[in-house]
Amino acid sequence: NLESLLNETTFEVEVNAQTINKIQTHLGNSLDTNIICFPEYTYSDQLFDLYRNISDQNNIIIIGGSGIETDGDNSYAYCPIFIPNKDLIKVYKKYLTVEERTFSKGKLIPFPNSTEREFRIEFNNYEYVFSVYICYDFLQEKYNQRSDIVFIPQFEASPRHFINSSTSIIQGFDNF
């Protein structure tokens, strides 16, 4: 169980040695899986090498939750996706919650450009399409293309809205 690493006072994702050890344990216990998804606001650049190496060496896709990328005075939330032996992919958050706007004091802004969400991968000679929506994006984006699997890294005390929305999408698109 990995909780958000977001320091709401500084609005930074804080990773320390204890957290890295915990993540290494989670990863070590999951080496027999194909995809690992971490929660929202648990990614920092300090984890890049660890995720890259685990992904490449074990043929595992790692959806790194989300982190914060700073560009001048603005910051964007993004989800890093590590596909084995491929360049890092970043899915950016387009819709912010009231809490994010408040805690970041307006520094975190919605990503203004388009962001890739659907990815094709092959396992055992079968092609899968998976999608990644960071938290509130899943509730706001128009979902009109079928994916085999949808991942939603989110940090929400009560995920009922996500469960209700995903239930209706699953019934319409026959996905997981």
Short mmCIF file of N, CA and C in Angstrom, two decimals, residues 9-148:
data_model
loop_
_atom_site.label_atom_id
_atom_site.label_comp_id
_atom_site.label_asym_id
_atom_site.label_seq_id
_atom_site.Cartn_x
_atom_site.Cartn_y
_atom_site.Cartn_z
N THR A 9 1.98 21.37 1.69
CA THR A 9 2.47 22.70 2.03
C THR A 9 3.36 23.26 0.92
N THR A 10 4.30 22.44 0.46
CA THR A 10 5.21 22.87 -0.60
C THR A 10 4.72 22.49 -1.99
N PHE A 11 3.72 21.64 -2.06
CA PHE A 11 3.18 21.07 -3.28
C PHE A 11 4.29 20.44 -4.13
N GLU A 12 5.05 19.57 -3.46
CA GLU A 12 6.10 18.79 -4.12
C GLU A 12 5.94 17.33 -3.72
N VAL A 13 6.30 16.43 -4.62
CA VAL A 13 6.33 15.01 -4.31
C VAL A 13 7.67 14.74 -3.64
N GLU A 14 7.62 14.26 -2.40
CA GLU A 14 8.84 14.05 -1.62
C GLU A 14 9.13 12.56 -1.48
N VAL A 15 10.25 12.17 -2.02
CA VAL A 15 10.69 10.77 -1.96
C VAL A 15 11.95 10.71 -1.12
N ASN A 16 11.94 9.84 -0.11
CA ASN A 16 13.13 9.66 0.72
C ASN A 16 13.59 8.21 0.64
N ALA A 17 14.66 7.88 1.34
CA ALA A 17 15.23 6.53 1.29
C ALA A 17 14.22 5.47 1.75
N GLN A 18 13.44 5.78 2.76
CA GLN A 18 12.44 4.84 3.26
C GLN A 18 11.38 4.56 2.19
N THR A 19 10.95 5.60 1.50
CA THR A 19 9.96 5.44 0.44
C THR A 19 10.54 4.61 -0.71
N ILE A 20 11.77 4.89 -1.09
CA ILE A 20 12.40 4.14 -2.17
C ILE A 20 12.50 2.66 -1.79
N ASN A 21 12.85 2.37 -0.54
CA ASN A 21 12.90 0.98 -0.09
C ASN A 21 11.53 0.32 -0.19
N LYS A 22 10.50 1.05 0.19
CA LYS A 22 9.13 0.52 0.12
C LYS A 22 8.74 0.24 -1.34
N ILE A 23 9.07 1.16 -2.23
CA ILE A 23 8.77 0.98 -3.64
C ILE A 23 9.56 -0.19 -4.21
N GLN A 24 10.83 -0.32 -3.84
CA GLN A 24 11.63 -1.45 -4.30
C GLN A 24 11.02 -2.78 -3.84
N THR A 25 10.49 -2.82 -2.63
CA THR A 25 9.82 -4.02 -2.13
C THR A 25 8.58 -4.33 -2.96
N HIS A 26 7.76 -3.29 -3.22
CA HIS A 26 6.57 -3.48 -4.06
C HIS A 26 6.96 -4.01 -5.44
N LEU A 27 7.97 -3.41 -6.03
CA LEU A 27 8.40 -3.85 -7.35
C LEU A 27 8.93 -5.28 -7.31
N GLY A 28 9.75 -5.58 -6.30
CA GLY A 28 10.31 -6.93 -6.17
C GLY A 28 9.24 -7.99 -6.01
N ASN A 29 8.13 -7.63 -5.35
CA ASN A 29 7.02 -8.57 -5.16
C ASN A 29 6.12 -8.67 -6.39
N SER A 30 6.39 -7.87 -7.41
CA SER A 30 5.50 -7.80 -8.57
C SER A 30 6.20 -8.16 -9.87
N LEU A 31 7.33 -8.81 -9.80
CA LEU A 31 8.10 -9.09 -11.01
C LEU A 31 7.44 -10.11 -11.93
N ASP A 32 6.41 -10.79 -11.45
CA ASP A 32 5.71 -11.76 -12.29
C ASP A 32 4.48 -11.15 -12.97
N THR A 33 4.35 -9.83 -12.94
CA THR A 33 3.21 -9.16 -13.57
C THR A 33 3.65 -8.53 -14.88
N ASN A 34 2.69 -8.08 -15.66
CA ASN A 34 2.99 -7.41 -16.93
C ASN A 34 2.94 -5.89 -16.80
N ILE A 35 2.06 -5.41 -15.90
CA ILE A 35 1.87 -3.97 -15.73
C ILE A 35 1.73 -3.65 -14.25
N ILE A 36 2.42 -2.61 -13.80
CA ILE A 36 2.33 -2.13 -12.43
C ILE A 36 1.86 -0.67 -12.50
N CYS A 37 0.87 -0.32 -11.70
CA CYS A 37 0.36 1.05 -11.68
C CYS A 37 0.47 1.61 -10.26
N PHE A 38 1.15 2.73 -10.13
CA PHE A 38 1.29 3.41 -8.84
C PHE A 38 0.24 4.51 -8.72
N PRO A 39 -0.08 4.93 -7.48
CA PRO A 39 -1.08 5.98 -7.27
C PRO A 39 -0.59 7.37 -7.68
N GLU A 40 -1.54 8.27 -7.77
CA GLU A 40 -1.26 9.67 -8.10
C GLU A 40 -0.35 10.29 -7.04
N TYR A 41 0.51 11.17 -7.50
CA TYR A 41 1.45 11.91 -6.66
C TYR A 41 2.37 11.01 -5.84
N THR A 42 2.95 10.02 -6.52
CA THR A 42 3.97 9.17 -5.89
C THR A 42 5.24 9.12 -6.74
N TYR A 43 5.31 9.93 -7.80
CA TYR A 43 6.48 9.87 -8.67
C TYR A 43 7.34 11.12 -8.54
N SER A 44 8.64 10.86 -8.48
CA SER A 44 9.65 11.91 -8.50
C SER A 44 10.75 11.45 -9.44
N ASP A 45 11.48 12.38 -10.01
CA ASP A 45 12.58 12.01 -10.91
C ASP A 45 13.62 11.12 -10.23
N GLN A 46 13.65 11.12 -8.91
CA GLN A 46 14.56 10.23 -8.18
C GLN A 46 14.25 8.77 -8.46
N LEU A 47 13.06 8.47 -8.93
CA LEU A 47 12.64 7.08 -9.20
C LEU A 47 12.89 6.66 -10.65
N PHE A 48 13.32 7.60 -11.48
CA PHE A 48 13.47 7.31 -12.91
C PHE A 48 14.34 6.07 -13.16
N ASP A 49 15.56 6.06 -12.64
CA ASP A 49 16.47 4.95 -12.91
C ASP A 49 15.93 3.62 -12.40
N LEU A 50 15.33 3.63 -11.21
CA LEU A 50 14.76 2.41 -10.64
C LEU A 50 13.66 1.87 -11.56
N TYR A 51 12.73 2.70 -11.96
CA TYR A 51 11.62 2.26 -12.82
C TYR A 51 12.12 1.83 -14.19
N ARG A 52 13.04 2.61 -14.74
CA ARG A 52 13.58 2.29 -16.07
C ARG A 52 14.25 0.90 -16.04
N ASN A 53 15.08 0.66 -15.04
CA ASN A 53 15.80 -0.62 -14.95
C ASN A 53 14.85 -1.79 -14.72
N ILE A 54 13.90 -1.65 -13.80
CA ILE A 54 12.95 -2.73 -13.53
C ILE A 54 12.13 -3.02 -14.79
N SER A 55 11.68 -1.99 -15.46
CA SER A 55 10.88 -2.15 -16.67
C SER A 55 11.68 -2.89 -17.75
N ASP A 56 12.88 -2.40 -18.04
CA ASP A 56 13.69 -2.99 -19.11
C ASP A 56 14.14 -4.42 -18.79
N GLN A 57 14.59 -4.64 -17.57
CA GLN A 57 15.16 -5.94 -17.21
C GLN A 57 14.11 -7.03 -17.02
N ASN A 58 12.87 -6.64 -16.71
CA ASN A 58 11.85 -7.63 -16.39
C ASN A 58 10.66 -7.62 -17.35
N ASN A 59 10.77 -6.81 -18.41
CA ASN A 59 9.71 -6.71 -19.42
C ASN A 59 8.36 -6.36 -18.78
N ILE A 60 8.38 -5.33 -17.93
CA ILE A 60 7.19 -4.88 -17.20
C ILE A 60 6.91 -3.42 -17.57
N ILE A 61 5.65 -3.12 -17.80
CA ILE A 61 5.24 -1.73 -18.00
C ILE A 61 4.98 -1.15 -16.61
N ILE A 62 5.56 0.01 -16.35
CA ILE A 62 5.34 0.69 -15.07
C ILE A 62 4.66 2.02 -15.34
N ILE A 63 3.45 2.15 -14.79
CA ILE A 63 2.71 3.40 -14.84
C ILE A 63 2.99 4.07 -13.51
N GLY A 64 3.83 5.10 -13.55
CA GLY A 64 4.45 5.64 -12.35
C GLY A 64 3.60 6.54 -11.48
N GLY A 65 2.28 6.42 -11.54
CA GLY A 65 1.44 7.30 -10.71
C GLY A 65 1.40 8.68 -11.32
N SER A 66 1.87 9.67 -10.61
CA SER A 66 2.06 10.98 -11.21
C SER A 66 3.05 11.78 -10.40
N GLY A 67 3.61 12.75 -11.08
CA GLY A 67 4.55 13.66 -10.46
C GLY A 67 4.26 15.07 -10.94
N ILE A 68 5.15 15.97 -10.64
CA ILE A 68 4.97 17.37 -11.00
C ILE A 68 6.18 17.82 -11.81
N GLU A 69 5.90 18.43 -12.94
CA GLU A 69 6.94 18.95 -13.82
C GLU A 69 6.83 20.47 -13.81
N THR A 70 7.93 21.15 -13.54
CA THR A 70 7.94 22.61 -13.48
C THR A 70 8.54 23.17 -14.75
N ASP A 71 7.87 24.19 -15.27
CA ASP A 71 8.32 24.88 -16.47
C ASP A 71 8.17 26.38 -16.20
N GLY A 72 9.26 27.01 -15.78
CA GLY A 72 9.20 28.43 -15.40
C GLY A 72 8.35 28.61 -14.16
N ASP A 73 7.34 29.45 -14.26
CA ASP A 73 6.44 29.71 -13.12
C ASP A 73 5.29 28.71 -13.03
N ASN A 74 5.14 27.88 -14.05
CA ASN A 74 4.03 26.94 -14.09
C ASN A 74 4.48 25.52 -13.78
N SER A 75 3.55 24.74 -13.27
CA SER A 75 3.79 23.32 -13.01
C SER A 75 2.65 22.52 -13.61
N TYR A 76 2.99 21.32 -14.08
CA TYR A 76 2.01 20.41 -14.66
C TYR A 76 2.11 19.07 -13.95
N ALA A 77 0.97 18.44 -13.73
CA ALA A 77 0.97 17.07 -13.22
C ALA A 77 1.05 16.15 -14.43
N TYR A 78 1.84 15.08 -14.29
CA TYR A 78 1.98 14.13 -15.39
C TYR A 78 2.20 12.73 -14.84
N CYS A 79 1.89 11.76 -15.66
CA CYS A 79 2.10 10.36 -15.31
C CYS A 79 3.18 9.80 -16.22
N PRO A 80 4.30 9.33 -15.65
CA PRO A 80 5.33 8.71 -16.48
C PRO A 80 4.96 7.25 -16.77
N ILE A 81 5.17 6.85 -18.00
CA ILE A 81 4.91 5.47 -18.39
C ILE A 81 6.20 4.88 -18.94
N PHE A 82 6.64 3.82 -18.28
CA PHE A 82 7.86 3.12 -18.67
C PHE A 82 7.46 1.84 -19.39
N ILE A 83 7.67 1.82 -20.70
CA ILE A 83 7.45 0.62 -21.50
C ILE A 83 8.84 0.05 -21.77
N PRO A 84 9.03 -1.26 -21.57
CA PRO A 84 10.37 -1.84 -21.69
C PRO A 84 11.09 -1.43 -22.98
N ASN A 85 12.30 -0.93 -22.80
CA ASN A 85 13.19 -0.57 -23.89
C ASN A 85 12.63 0.46 -24.86
N LYS A 86 11.77 1.32 -24.36
CA LYS A 86 11.22 2.43 -25.15
C LYS A 86 11.48 3.73 -24.40
N ASP A 87 11.41 4.84 -25.10
CA ASP A 87 11.56 6.14 -24.45
C ASP A 87 10.42 6.37 -23.46
N LEU A 88 10.70 7.16 -22.43
CA LEU A 88 9.69 7.51 -21.44
C LEU A 88 8.53 8.25 -22.11
N ILE A 89 7.33 7.89 -21.71
CA ILE A 89 6.12 8.56 -22.18
C ILE A 89 5.54 9.34 -21.00
N LYS A 90 5.04 10.53 -21.28
CA LYS A 90 4.38 11.32 -20.23
C LYS A 90 2.96 11.64 -20.65
N VAL A 91 2.02 11.28 -19.78
CA VAL A 91 0.62 11.65 -19.97
C VAL A 91 0.37 12.81 -19.01
N TYR A 92 -0.07 13.93 -19.55
CA TYR A 92 -0.26 15.12 -18.74
C TYR A 92 -1.71 15.28 -18.29
N LYS A 93 -1.87 15.88 -17.12
CA LYS A 93 -3.19 16.10 -16.54
C LYS A 93 -3.80 17.38 -17.10
N LYS A 94 -5.04 17.28 -17.58
CA LYS A 94 -5.70 18.41 -18.20
C LYS A 94 -6.75 19.06 -17.29
N TYR A 95 -7.25 18.30 -16.31
CA TYR A 95 -8.32 18.80 -15.43
C TYR A 95 -7.87 18.69 -13.98
N LEU A 96 -7.81 19.82 -13.30
CA LEU A 96 -7.35 19.85 -11.91
C LEU A 96 -8.53 19.86 -10.96
N THR A 97 -8.29 19.35 -9.76
CA THR A 97 -9.30 19.41 -8.72
C THR A 97 -9.18 20.74 -7.98
N VAL A 98 -10.20 21.09 -7.24
CA VAL A 98 -10.17 22.32 -6.43
C VAL A 98 -9.02 22.25 -5.43
N GLU A 99 -8.81 21.07 -4.84
CA GLU A 99 -7.73 20.90 -3.86
C GLU A 99 -6.37 21.16 -4.49
N GLU A 100 -6.15 20.68 -5.71
CA GLU A 100 -4.86 20.91 -6.39
C GLU A 100 -4.64 22.39 -6.65
N ARG A 101 -5.65 23.07 -7.07
CA ARG A 101 -5.53 24.52 -7.32
C ARG A 101 -5.22 25.26 -6.02
N THR A 102 -5.90 24.83 -4.93
CA THR A 102 -5.73 25.50 -3.64
C THR A 102 -4.36 25.23 -3.06
N PHE A 103 -3.97 23.95 -2.95
CA PHE A 103 -2.70 23.61 -2.32
C PHE A 103 -1.50 24.14 -3.12
N SER A 104 -1.62 24.16 -4.44
CA SER A 104 -0.50 24.64 -5.26
C SER A 104 -0.46 26.15 -5.35
N LYS A 105 -1.48 26.81 -4.77
CA LYS A 105 -1.59 28.28 -4.81
C LYS A 105 -1.58 28.78 -6.26
N GLY A 106 -2.22 28.00 -7.13
CA GLY A 106 -2.34 28.38 -8.53
C GLY A 106 -1.14 28.07 -9.38
N LYS A 107 -0.08 27.51 -8.79
CA LYS A 107 1.13 27.20 -9.57
C LYS A 107 0.89 26.01 -10.50
N LEU A 108 0.12 25.01 -10.04
CA LEU A 108 -0.22 23.87 -10.88
C LEU A 108 -1.34 24.29 -11.81
N ILE A 109 -1.12 24.12 -13.11
CA ILE A 109 -2.13 24.50 -14.08
C ILE A 109 -2.44 23.31 -14.98
N PRO A 110 -3.62 23.34 -15.62
CA PRO A 110 -3.95 22.27 -16.56
C PRO A 110 -2.97 22.28 -17.73
N PHE A 111 -2.58 21.12 -18.21
CA PHE A 111 -1.66 21.05 -19.35
C PHE A 111 -2.38 21.62 -20.57
N PRO A 112 -1.80 22.62 -21.23
CA PRO A 112 -2.52 23.33 -22.29
C PRO A 112 -2.52 22.63 -23.65
N ASN A 113 -1.67 21.64 -23.83
CA ASN A 113 -1.56 20.99 -25.13
C ASN A 113 -2.24 19.62 -25.10
N SER A 114 -2.30 18.98 -26.25
CA SER A 114 -2.87 17.63 -26.27
C SER A 114 -1.89 16.68 -25.59
N THR A 115 -2.42 15.55 -25.13
CA THR A 115 -1.59 14.55 -24.48
C THR A 115 -2.01 13.16 -24.96
N GLU A 116 -1.05 12.33 -25.20
CA GLU A 116 -1.33 10.97 -25.66
C GLU A 116 -1.92 10.17 -24.50
N ARG A 117 -2.94 9.36 -24.77
CA ARG A 117 -3.57 8.55 -23.72
C ARG A 117 -3.63 7.07 -24.06
N GLU A 118 -3.70 6.71 -25.34
CA GLU A 118 -3.83 5.31 -25.74
C GLU A 118 -2.49 4.77 -26.23
N PHE A 119 -2.19 3.54 -25.78
CA PHE A 119 -0.91 2.92 -26.12
C PHE A 119 -1.15 1.47 -26.54
N ARG A 120 -0.44 1.04 -27.57
CA ARG A 120 -0.53 -0.34 -28.05
C ARG A 120 0.70 -1.10 -27.59
N ILE A 121 0.44 -2.28 -27.05
CA ILE A 121 1.53 -3.15 -26.61
C ILE A 121 1.22 -4.57 -27.06
N GLU A 122 2.25 -5.38 -27.13
CA GLU A 122 2.05 -6.77 -27.53
C GLU A 122 2.59 -7.70 -26.45
N PHE A 123 1.77 -8.66 -26.06
CA PHE A 123 2.17 -9.72 -25.13
C PHE A 123 1.71 -11.04 -25.70
N ASN A 124 2.61 -11.99 -25.77
CA ASN A 124 2.27 -13.34 -26.24
C ASN A 124 1.52 -13.30 -27.58
N ASN A 125 2.04 -12.52 -28.51
CA ASN A 125 1.49 -12.41 -29.86
C ASN A 125 0.06 -11.87 -29.91
N TYR A 126 -0.34 -11.16 -28.88
CA TYR A 126 -1.65 -10.52 -28.88
C TYR A 126 -1.45 -9.04 -28.60
N GLU A 127 -2.12 -8.20 -29.36
CA GLU A 127 -1.99 -6.76 -29.18
C GLU A 127 -3.08 -6.24 -28.24
N TYR A 128 -2.66 -5.40 -27.28
CA TYR A 128 -3.57 -4.78 -26.33
C TYR A 128 -3.46 -3.27 -26.47
N VAL A 129 -4.55 -2.60 -26.19
CA VAL A 129 -4.55 -1.15 -26.12
C VAL A 129 -4.89 -0.79 -24.68
N PHE A 130 -4.02 0.01 -24.06
CA PHE A 130 -4.35 0.51 -22.73
C PHE A 130 -4.35 2.02 -22.74
N SER A 131 -5.15 2.59 -21.86
CA SER A 131 -5.28 4.04 -21.74
C SER A 131 -4.92 4.47 -20.33
N VAL A 132 -4.42 5.69 -20.21
CA VAL A 132 -4.08 6.24 -18.91
C VAL A 132 -4.73 7.62 -18.78
N TYR A 133 -5.52 7.77 -17.72
CA TYR A 133 -6.15 9.04 -17.38
C TYR A 133 -5.74 9.36 -15.95
N ILE A 134 -5.21 10.54 -15.71
CA ILE A 134 -4.83 10.90 -14.35
C ILE A 134 -6.05 11.49 -13.64
N CYS A 135 -6.49 10.79 -12.63
CA CYS A 135 -7.53 11.24 -11.72
C CYS A 135 -8.73 11.85 -12.44
N TYR A 136 -8.96 13.12 -12.22
CA TYR A 136 -10.16 13.82 -12.67
C TYR A 136 -10.31 13.83 -14.19
N ASP A 137 -9.21 13.65 -14.92
CA ASP A 137 -9.28 13.59 -16.38
C ASP A 137 -10.24 12.50 -16.84
N PHE A 138 -10.24 11.38 -16.11
CA PHE A 138 -11.12 10.27 -16.47
C PHE A 138 -12.58 10.66 -16.42
N LEU A 139 -12.94 11.51 -15.47
CA LEU A 139 -14.33 11.92 -15.32
C LEU A 139 -14.71 13.02 -16.31
N GLN A 140 -13.73 13.76 -16.83
CA GLN A 140 -14.01 14.92 -17.68
C GLN A 140 -13.83 14.66 -19.18
N GLU A 141 -12.87 13.83 -19.54
CA GLU A 141 -12.59 13.57 -20.95
C GLU A 141 -13.72 12.78 -21.57
N LYS A 142 -13.95 13.00 -22.85
CA LYS A 142 -14.93 12.20 -23.57
C LYS A 142 -14.28 10.86 -23.90
N TYR A 143 -14.86 9.83 -23.37
CA TYR A 143 -14.31 8.48 -23.58
C TYR A 143 -15.08 7.83 -24.71
N ASN A 144 -14.51 7.84 -25.92
CA ASN A 144 -15.23 7.32 -27.06
C ASN A 144 -14.44 6.31 -27.88
N GLN A 145 -13.32 5.85 -27.32
CA GLN A 145 -12.52 4.86 -28.02
C GLN A 145 -12.25 3.70 -27.07
N ARG A 146 -12.45 2.49 -27.55
CA ARG A 146 -12.29 1.32 -26.70
C ARG A 146 -10.81 1.04 -26.43
N SER A 147 -10.51 0.75 -25.18
CA SER A 147 -9.20 0.25 -24.77
C SER A 147 -9.45 -1.08 -24.09
N ASP A 148 -8.47 -1.96 -24.14
CA ASP A 148 -8.60 -3.23 -23.42
C ASP A 148 -8.54 -3.01 -21.92
#
